Short mmCIF file of C-alpha atoms and ligand atoms in Angstrom, two decimals:
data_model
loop_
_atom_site.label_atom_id
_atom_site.label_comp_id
_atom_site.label_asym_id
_atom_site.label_seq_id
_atom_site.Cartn_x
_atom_site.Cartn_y
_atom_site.Cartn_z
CA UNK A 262 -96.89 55.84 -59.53
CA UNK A 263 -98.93 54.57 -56.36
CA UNK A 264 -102.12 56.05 -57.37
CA UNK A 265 -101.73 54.84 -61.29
CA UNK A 266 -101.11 51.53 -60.28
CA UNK A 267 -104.15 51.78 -58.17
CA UNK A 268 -106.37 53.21 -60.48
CA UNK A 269 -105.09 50.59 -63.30
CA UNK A 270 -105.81 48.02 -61.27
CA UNK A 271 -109.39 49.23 -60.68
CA UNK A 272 -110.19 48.77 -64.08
CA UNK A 273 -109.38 45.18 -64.84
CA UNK A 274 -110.30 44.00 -61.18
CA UNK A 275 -113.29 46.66 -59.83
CA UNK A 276 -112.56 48.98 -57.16
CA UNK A 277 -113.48 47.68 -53.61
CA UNK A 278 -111.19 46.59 -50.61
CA UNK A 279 -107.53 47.32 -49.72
CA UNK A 280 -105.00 48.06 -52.61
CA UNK A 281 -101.55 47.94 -51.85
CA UNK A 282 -98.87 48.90 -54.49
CA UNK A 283 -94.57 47.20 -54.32
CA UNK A 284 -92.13 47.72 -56.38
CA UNK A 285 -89.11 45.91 -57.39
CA UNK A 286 -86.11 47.18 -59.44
CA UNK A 287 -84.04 45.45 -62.14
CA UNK A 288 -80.02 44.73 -62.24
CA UNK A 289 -77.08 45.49 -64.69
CA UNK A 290 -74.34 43.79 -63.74
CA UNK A 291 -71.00 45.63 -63.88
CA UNK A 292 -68.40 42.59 -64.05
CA UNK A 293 -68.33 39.04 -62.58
CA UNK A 294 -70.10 37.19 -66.12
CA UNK A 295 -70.85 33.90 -65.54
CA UNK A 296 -69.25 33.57 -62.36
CA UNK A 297 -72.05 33.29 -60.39
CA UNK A 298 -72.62 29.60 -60.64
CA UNK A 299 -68.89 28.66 -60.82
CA UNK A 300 -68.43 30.02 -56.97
CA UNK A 301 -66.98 33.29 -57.58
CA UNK A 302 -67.91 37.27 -57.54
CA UNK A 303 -69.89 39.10 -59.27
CA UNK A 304 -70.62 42.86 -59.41
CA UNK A 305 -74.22 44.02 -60.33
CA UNK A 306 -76.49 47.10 -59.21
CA UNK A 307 -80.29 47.46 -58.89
CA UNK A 308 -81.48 49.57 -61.03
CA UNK A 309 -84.31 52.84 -60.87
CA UNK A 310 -86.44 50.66 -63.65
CA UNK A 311 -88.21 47.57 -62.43
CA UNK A 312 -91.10 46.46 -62.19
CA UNK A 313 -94.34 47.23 -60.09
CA UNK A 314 -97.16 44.91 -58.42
CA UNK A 315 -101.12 46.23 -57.44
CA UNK A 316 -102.77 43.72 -54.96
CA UNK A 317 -105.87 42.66 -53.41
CA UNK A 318 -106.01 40.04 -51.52
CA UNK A 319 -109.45 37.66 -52.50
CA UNK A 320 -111.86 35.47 -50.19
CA UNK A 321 -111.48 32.40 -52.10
CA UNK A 322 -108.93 30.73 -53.74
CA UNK A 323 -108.63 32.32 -57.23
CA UNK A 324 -105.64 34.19 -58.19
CA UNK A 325 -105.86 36.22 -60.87
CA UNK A 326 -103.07 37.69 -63.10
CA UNK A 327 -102.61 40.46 -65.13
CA UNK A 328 -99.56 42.42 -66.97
CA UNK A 329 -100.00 45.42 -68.81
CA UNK A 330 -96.84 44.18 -70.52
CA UNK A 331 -99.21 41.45 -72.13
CA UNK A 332 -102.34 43.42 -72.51
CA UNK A 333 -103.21 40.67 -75.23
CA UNK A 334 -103.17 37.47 -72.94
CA UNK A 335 -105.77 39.69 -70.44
CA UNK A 336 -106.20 38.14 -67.02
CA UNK A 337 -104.47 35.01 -66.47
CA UNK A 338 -106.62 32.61 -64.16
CA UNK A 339 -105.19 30.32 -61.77
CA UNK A 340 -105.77 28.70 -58.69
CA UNK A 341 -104.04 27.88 -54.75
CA UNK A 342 -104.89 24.32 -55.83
CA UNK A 343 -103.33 24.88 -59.42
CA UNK A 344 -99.55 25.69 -58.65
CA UNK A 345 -98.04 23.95 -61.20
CA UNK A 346 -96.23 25.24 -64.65
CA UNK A 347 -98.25 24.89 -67.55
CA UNK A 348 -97.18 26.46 -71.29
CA UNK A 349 -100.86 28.56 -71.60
CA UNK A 350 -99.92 30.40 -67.97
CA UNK A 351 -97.41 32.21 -70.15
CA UNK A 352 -95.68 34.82 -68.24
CA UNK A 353 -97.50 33.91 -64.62
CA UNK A 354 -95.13 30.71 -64.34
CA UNK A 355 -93.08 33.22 -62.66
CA UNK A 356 -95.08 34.42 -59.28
CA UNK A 357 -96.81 30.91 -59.66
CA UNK A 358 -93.44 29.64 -59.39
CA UNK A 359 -92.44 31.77 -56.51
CA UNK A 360 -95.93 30.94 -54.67
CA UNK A 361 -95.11 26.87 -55.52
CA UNK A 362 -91.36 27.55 -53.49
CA UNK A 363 -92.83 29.26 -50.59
CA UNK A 364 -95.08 26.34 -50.70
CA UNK A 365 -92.27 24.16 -50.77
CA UNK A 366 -90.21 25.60 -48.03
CA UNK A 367 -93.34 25.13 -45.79
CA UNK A 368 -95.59 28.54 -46.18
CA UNK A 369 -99.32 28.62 -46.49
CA UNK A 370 -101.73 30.85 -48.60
CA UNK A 371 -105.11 31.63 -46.60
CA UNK A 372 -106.56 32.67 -49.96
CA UNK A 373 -105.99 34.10 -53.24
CA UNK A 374 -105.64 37.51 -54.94
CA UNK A 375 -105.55 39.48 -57.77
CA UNK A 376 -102.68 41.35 -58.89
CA UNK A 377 -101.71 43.58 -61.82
CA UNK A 378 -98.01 44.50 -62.83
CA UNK A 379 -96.39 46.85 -65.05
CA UNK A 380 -92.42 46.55 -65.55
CA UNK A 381 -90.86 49.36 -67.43
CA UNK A 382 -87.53 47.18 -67.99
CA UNK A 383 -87.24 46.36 -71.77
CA UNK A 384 -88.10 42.51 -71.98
CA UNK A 385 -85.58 39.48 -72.40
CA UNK A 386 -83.30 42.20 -72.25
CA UNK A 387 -80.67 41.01 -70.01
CA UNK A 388 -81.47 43.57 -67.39
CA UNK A 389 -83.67 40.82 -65.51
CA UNK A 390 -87.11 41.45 -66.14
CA UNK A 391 -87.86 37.72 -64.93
CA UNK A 392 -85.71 38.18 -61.77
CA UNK A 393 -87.57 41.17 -61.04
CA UNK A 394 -90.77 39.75 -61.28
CA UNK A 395 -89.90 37.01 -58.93
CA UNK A 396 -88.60 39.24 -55.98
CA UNK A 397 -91.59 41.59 -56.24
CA UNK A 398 -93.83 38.58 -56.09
CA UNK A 399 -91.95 36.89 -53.27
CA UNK A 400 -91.88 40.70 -51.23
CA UNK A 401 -95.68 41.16 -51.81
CA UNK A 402 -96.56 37.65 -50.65
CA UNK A 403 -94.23 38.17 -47.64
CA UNK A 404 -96.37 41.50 -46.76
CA UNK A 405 -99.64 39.97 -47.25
CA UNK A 406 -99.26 36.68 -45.79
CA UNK A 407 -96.89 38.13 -43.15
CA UNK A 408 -94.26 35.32 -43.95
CA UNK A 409 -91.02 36.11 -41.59
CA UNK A 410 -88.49 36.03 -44.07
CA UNK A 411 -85.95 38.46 -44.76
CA UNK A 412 -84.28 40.03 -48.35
CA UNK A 413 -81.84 37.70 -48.62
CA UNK A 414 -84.21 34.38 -48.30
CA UNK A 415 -86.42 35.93 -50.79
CA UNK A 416 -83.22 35.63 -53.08
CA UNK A 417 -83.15 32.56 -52.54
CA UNK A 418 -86.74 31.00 -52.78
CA UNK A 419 -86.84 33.14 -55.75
CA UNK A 420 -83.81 31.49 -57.04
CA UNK A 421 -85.46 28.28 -56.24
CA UNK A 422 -88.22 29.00 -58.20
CA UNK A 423 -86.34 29.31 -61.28
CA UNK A 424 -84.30 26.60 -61.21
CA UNK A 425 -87.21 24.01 -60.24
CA UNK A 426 -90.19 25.79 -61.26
CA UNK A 427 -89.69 27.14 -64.55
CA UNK A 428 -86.09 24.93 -65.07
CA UNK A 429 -83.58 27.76 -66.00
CA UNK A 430 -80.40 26.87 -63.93
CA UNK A 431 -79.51 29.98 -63.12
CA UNK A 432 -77.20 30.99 -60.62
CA UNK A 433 -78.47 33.47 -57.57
CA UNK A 434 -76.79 37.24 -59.03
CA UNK A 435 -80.24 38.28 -60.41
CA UNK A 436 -82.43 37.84 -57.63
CA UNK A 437 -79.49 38.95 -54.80
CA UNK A 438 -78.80 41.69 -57.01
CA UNK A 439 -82.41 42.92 -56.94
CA UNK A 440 -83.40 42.14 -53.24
CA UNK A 441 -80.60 43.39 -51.79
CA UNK A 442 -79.99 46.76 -53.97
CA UNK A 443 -78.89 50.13 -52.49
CA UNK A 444 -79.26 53.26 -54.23
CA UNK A 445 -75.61 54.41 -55.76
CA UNK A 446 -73.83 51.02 -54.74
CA UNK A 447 -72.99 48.25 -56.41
CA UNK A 448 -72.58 44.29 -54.45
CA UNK A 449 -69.86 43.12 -54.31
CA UNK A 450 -70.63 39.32 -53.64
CA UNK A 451 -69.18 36.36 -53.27
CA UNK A 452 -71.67 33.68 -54.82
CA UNK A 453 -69.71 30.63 -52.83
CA UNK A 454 -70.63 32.16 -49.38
CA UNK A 455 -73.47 34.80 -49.90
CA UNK A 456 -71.00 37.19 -47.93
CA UNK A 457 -71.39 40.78 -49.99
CA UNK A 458 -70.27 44.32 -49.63
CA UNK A 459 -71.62 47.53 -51.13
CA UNK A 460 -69.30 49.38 -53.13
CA UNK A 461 -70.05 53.34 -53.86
CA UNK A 462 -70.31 53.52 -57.78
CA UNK A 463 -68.09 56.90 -57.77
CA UNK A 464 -67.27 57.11 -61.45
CA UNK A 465 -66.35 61.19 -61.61
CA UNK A 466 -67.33 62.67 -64.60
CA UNK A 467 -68.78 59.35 -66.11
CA UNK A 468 -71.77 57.26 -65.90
CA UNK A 469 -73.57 54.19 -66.85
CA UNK A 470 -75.35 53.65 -70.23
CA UNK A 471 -76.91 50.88 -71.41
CA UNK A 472 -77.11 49.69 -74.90
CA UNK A 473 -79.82 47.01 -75.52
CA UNK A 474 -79.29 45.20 -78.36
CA UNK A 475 -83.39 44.62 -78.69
CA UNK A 476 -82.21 40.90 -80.08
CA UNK A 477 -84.57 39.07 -78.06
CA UNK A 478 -83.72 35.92 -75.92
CA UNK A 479 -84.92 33.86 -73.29
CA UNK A 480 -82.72 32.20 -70.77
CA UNK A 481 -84.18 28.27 -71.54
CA UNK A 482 -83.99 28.84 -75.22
CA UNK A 483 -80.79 29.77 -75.23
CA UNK A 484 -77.43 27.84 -74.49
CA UNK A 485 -76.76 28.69 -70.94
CA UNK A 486 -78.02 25.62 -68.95
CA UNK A 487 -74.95 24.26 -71.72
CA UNK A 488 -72.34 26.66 -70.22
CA UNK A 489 -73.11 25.63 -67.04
CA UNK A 490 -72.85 22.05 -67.52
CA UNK A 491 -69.72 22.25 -69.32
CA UNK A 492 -68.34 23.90 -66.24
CA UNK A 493 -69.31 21.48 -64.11
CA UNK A 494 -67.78 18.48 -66.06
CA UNK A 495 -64.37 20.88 -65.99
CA UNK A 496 -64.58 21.43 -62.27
CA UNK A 497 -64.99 17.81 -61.95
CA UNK A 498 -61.63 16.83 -64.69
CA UNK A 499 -60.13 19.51 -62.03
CA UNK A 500 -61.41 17.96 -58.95
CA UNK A 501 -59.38 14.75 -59.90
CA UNK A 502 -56.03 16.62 -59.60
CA UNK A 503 -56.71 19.22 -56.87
CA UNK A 504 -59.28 20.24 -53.64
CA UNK A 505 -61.54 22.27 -54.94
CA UNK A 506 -65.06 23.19 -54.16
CA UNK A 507 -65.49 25.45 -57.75
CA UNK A 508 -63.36 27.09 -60.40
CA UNK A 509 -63.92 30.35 -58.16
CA UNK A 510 -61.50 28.31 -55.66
CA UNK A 511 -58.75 28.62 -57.97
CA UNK A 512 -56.44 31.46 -59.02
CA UNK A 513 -55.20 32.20 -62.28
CA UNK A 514 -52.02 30.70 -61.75
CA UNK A 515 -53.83 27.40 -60.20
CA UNK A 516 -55.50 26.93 -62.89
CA UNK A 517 -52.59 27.38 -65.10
CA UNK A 518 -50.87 24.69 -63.59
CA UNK A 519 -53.56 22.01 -63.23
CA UNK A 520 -56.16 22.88 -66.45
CA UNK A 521 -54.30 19.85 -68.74
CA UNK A 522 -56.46 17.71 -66.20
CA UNK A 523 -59.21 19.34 -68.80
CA UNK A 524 -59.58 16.87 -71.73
CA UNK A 525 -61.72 18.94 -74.12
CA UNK A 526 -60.34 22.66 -75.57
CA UNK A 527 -64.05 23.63 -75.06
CA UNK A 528 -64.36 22.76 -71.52
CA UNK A 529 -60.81 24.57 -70.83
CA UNK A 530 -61.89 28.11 -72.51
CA UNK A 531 -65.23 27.71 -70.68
CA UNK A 532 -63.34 27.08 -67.40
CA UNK A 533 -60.73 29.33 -68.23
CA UNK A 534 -63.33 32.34 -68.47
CA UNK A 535 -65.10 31.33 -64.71
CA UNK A 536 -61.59 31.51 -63.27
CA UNK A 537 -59.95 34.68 -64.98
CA UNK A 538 -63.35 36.67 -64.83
CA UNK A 539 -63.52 35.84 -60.63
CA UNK A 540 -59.86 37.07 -60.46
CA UNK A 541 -60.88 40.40 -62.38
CA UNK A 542 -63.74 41.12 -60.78
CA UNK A 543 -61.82 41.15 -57.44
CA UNK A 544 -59.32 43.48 -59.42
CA UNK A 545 -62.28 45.27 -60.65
CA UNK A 546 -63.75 46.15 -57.05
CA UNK A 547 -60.85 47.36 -55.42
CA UNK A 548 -59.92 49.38 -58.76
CA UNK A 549 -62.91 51.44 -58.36
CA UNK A 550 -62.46 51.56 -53.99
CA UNK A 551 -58.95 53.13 -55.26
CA UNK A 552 -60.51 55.49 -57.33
CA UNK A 553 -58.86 53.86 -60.76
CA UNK A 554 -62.01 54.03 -63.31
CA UNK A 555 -59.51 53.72 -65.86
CA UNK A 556 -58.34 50.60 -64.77
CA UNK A 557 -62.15 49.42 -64.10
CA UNK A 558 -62.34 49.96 -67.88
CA UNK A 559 -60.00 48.20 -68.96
CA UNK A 560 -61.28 45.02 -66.96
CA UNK A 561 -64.76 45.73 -68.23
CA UNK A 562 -63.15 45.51 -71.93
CA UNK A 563 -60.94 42.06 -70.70
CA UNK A 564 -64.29 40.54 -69.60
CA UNK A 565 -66.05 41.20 -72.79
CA UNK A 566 -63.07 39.83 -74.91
CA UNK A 567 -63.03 36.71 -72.36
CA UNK A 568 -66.67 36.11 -72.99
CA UNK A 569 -66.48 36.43 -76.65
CA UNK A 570 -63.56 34.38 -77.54
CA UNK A 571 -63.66 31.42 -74.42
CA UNK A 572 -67.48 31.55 -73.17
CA UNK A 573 -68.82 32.60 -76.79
CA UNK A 574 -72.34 33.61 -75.38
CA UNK A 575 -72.13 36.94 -77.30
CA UNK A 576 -73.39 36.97 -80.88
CA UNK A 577 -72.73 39.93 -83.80
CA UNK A 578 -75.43 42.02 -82.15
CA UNK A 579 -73.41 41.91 -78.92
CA UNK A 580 -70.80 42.33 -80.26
CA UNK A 581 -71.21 45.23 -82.95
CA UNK A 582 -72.49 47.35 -79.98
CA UNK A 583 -69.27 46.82 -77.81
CA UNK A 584 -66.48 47.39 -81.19
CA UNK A 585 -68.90 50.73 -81.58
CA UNK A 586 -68.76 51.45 -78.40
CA UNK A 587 -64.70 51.37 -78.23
CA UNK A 588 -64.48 53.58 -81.05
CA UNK A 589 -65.72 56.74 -79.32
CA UNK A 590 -64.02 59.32 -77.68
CA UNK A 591 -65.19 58.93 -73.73
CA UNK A 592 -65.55 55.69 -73.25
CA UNK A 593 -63.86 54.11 -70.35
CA UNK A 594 -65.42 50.81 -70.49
CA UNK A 595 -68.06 48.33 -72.38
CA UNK A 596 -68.83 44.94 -72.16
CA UNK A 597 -72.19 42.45 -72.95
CA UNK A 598 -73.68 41.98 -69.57
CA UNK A 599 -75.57 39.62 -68.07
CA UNK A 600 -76.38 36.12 -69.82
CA UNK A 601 -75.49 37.25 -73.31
CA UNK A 602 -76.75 35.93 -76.46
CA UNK A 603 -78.38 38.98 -77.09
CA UNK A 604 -79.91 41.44 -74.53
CA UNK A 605 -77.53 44.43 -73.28
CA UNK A 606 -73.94 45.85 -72.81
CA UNK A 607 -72.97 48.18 -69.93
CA UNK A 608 -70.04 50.90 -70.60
CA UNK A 609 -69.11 53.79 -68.90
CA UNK A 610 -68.65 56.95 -70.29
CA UNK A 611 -67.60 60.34 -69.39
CA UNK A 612 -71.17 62.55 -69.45
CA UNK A 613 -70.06 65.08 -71.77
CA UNK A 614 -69.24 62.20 -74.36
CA UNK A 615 -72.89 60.48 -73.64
CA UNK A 616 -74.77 62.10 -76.69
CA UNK A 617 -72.00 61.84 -79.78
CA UNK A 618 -71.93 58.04 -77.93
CA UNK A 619 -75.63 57.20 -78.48
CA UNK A 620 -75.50 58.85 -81.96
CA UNK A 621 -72.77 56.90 -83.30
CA UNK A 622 -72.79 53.56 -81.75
CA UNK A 623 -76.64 53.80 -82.36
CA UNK A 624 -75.82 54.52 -86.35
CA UNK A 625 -73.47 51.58 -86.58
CA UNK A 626 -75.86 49.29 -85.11
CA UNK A 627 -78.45 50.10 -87.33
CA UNK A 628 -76.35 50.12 -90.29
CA UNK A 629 -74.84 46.63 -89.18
CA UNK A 630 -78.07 44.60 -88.16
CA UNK A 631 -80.92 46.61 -89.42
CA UNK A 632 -82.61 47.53 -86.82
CA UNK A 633 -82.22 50.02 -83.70
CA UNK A 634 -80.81 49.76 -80.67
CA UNK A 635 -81.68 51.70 -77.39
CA UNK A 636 -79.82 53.38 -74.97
CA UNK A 637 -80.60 54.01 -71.11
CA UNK A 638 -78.53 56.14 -68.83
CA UNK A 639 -78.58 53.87 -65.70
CA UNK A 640 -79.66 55.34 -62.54
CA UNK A 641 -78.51 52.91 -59.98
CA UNK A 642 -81.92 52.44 -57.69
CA UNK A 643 -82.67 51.01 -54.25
CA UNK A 644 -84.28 47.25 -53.59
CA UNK A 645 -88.11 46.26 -53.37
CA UNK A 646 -90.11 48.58 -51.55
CA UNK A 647 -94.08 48.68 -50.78
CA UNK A 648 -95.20 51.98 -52.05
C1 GLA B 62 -78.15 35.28 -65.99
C2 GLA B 62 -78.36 34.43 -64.76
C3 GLA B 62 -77.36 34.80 -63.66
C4 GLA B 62 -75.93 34.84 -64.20
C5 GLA B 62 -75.85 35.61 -65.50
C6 GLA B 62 -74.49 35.53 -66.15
O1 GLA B 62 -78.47 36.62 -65.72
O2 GLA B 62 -79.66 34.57 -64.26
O3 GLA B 62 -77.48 33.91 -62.57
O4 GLA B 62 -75.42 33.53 -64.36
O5 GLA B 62 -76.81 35.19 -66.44
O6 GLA B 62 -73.53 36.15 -65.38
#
């Protein structure tokens, strides 16, 4: 992949000086669904797909973009001067928004580059092709500008860049999930503290497939800055009848108790989902340390139903693929994953079961929405790495 990159690079931006290829992965996130910004756990995995950066440093200020993933927009032009988000940068709002937070937390450019990147995760497909783009960015300006910061601050300044930069309020499993992956682990983290734990993703005779619902969505067009909001105004109806710092603070019980202090039925399903899907992705976790992928399963399938009936952020395409899903023999698990509103689900199913899976459930999609859905045995990957 090091020498393609190289020699795809060479022909959009000529072939002198130093070259250096990174790569980032992508996430799927196993359980823990819109948890991340209420203060509880989540569960996600780096992936073997992600996305990969060539780069040349420049003597002058320029920086130049280009994605073979939008061949048609050719190279995107900016400048050190020019690190501000503007509709015709298209896709490069998202290094220039990593370069503008590095700026921001006090890190200088000595000049510009070029850089070409290929991803080979689908998309707005839920598996974080944004996220991805970010950390890779934020690792190759580390290398070249030697900027002393570590995995887990790139999460972060990435993080900052999409909340302020490009003004998706996203919460920090994404970019923690990619910088910090480990090949055949999952993170276990806990969102309020940053404290995390890899997990070995034993599943026996199973694995990992991904269904992608190819239903196209972007975070800011879709109704999750909404989700989070409502959350907050629930944490703060809560806040006036107990100490807490988020719904992740409570358990399911608490919130039992104290959730009349919530004066809209909305608000209370939304809140009820951040507190019962913390609780069973704790239960989750220390299912699978036991060994107990049934049980894993059958929290996967509890998440999906919480997320459909109190978050609502799945949608018939989500949906159809998950009731599919259920109906074969071999499945242990499914569930939408990530953001929702289209992009992926995530089951688990036992590897002699994977074909007759991806047949069916890929036949009642079709037949249901009219088009096709794709399917992706997950390999679970390492984090960034310079090639
Ligand atoms: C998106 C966000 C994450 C997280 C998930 C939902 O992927 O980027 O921070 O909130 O949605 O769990």
């Amino acid at each position: 992949m090091k020498n393609q990159m190289i020699e795809k690079f060479q022909k959009i931006f000529g072939s002198d000086g130093d070259i250096k290829v990174y790569f980032a992965p992508g996430r799927v996130n196993l359980i823990g669904e819109h948890t991340d910004y209420n203060g509880g756990h989540v569960f996600p995995c780096a992936l073997t797909m992600g996305t990969y950066a060539a780069v040349r440093k420049r003597t002058d200020n320029k920086l130049r973009f280009y994605s073979e993933n939008f061949e048609k927009l050719g190279v995107i032009e900016s400048s050190l001067e020019d690190l501000t988000w503007s509709k015709d940068a298209d896709w490069t709002n998202y290094p220039k928004g990593v370069m503008w937070a590095f700026g921001e937390k006090g890190y200088k450019f000595d000049t510009g580059f070029d850089m070409y990147y290929f991803g080979n995760i689908p998309n707005g497909s839920g598996l974080s092709s944004s996220a991805s783009v970010e950390v890779l960015t934020a690792l190759v300006l580390k290398d070249t500008f030697d900027f002393d910061v570590d995995f887990i601050e790139i999460s972060l300044i990435s993080q900052f860049a999409e909340n302020n930069f490009n003004k998706v309020n996203c919460g920090i499993m994404d970019q923690f999930a990619i910088a910090m992956g480990k090949e055949g682990h999952a993170i276990f983290l806990d969102t309020a503290t940053l404290s995390y734990e890899y997990a070995p993703v034993k599943l026996d005779n199973a694995k990992i497939v991904i269904s992608c619902s190819n239903k196209k969505r972007g975070l800011g067009d879709s109704k999750y800055n909404e989700r989070r909001a409502e959350c907050e105004e629930a944490l703060g109806e809560l806040q006036k009848v107990i100490d807490i710092q988020s719904l992740g603070d409570l358990t399911e019980e608490a919130f039992e108790r104290y959730k009349s202090a919530i004066k809209s039925d909305v608000r209370r399903k939304r809140a009820k989902h951040a507190v019962y899907e913390n609780q069973r992705t704790i239960k989750a976790v220390k299912a699978l340390k036991d060994g107990d992928i049934e049980e894993f399963g059958k929290l996967m399938i509890a998440s999906d139903t919480s997320l459909r009936e109190d978050y609502e952020v799945t949608g018939k395409e989500l949906d159809t693929l998950v009731a599919a899903a259920l109906k074969q023999p071999g499945v242990i698990g499914s569930r939408m994953t990530g953001a929702g509103f289209g992009g992926c689900t995530v089951s688990i199913v036992k590897t002699d079961a994977i074909d007759n899976f991806i047949e069916k459930v890929g036949r009642e999609y079709k037949d249901t929405i009219g088009y096709a859905a794709d399917f992706y045995v997950a390999d679970i990957g390492g984090g960034p790495v310079v090639l």
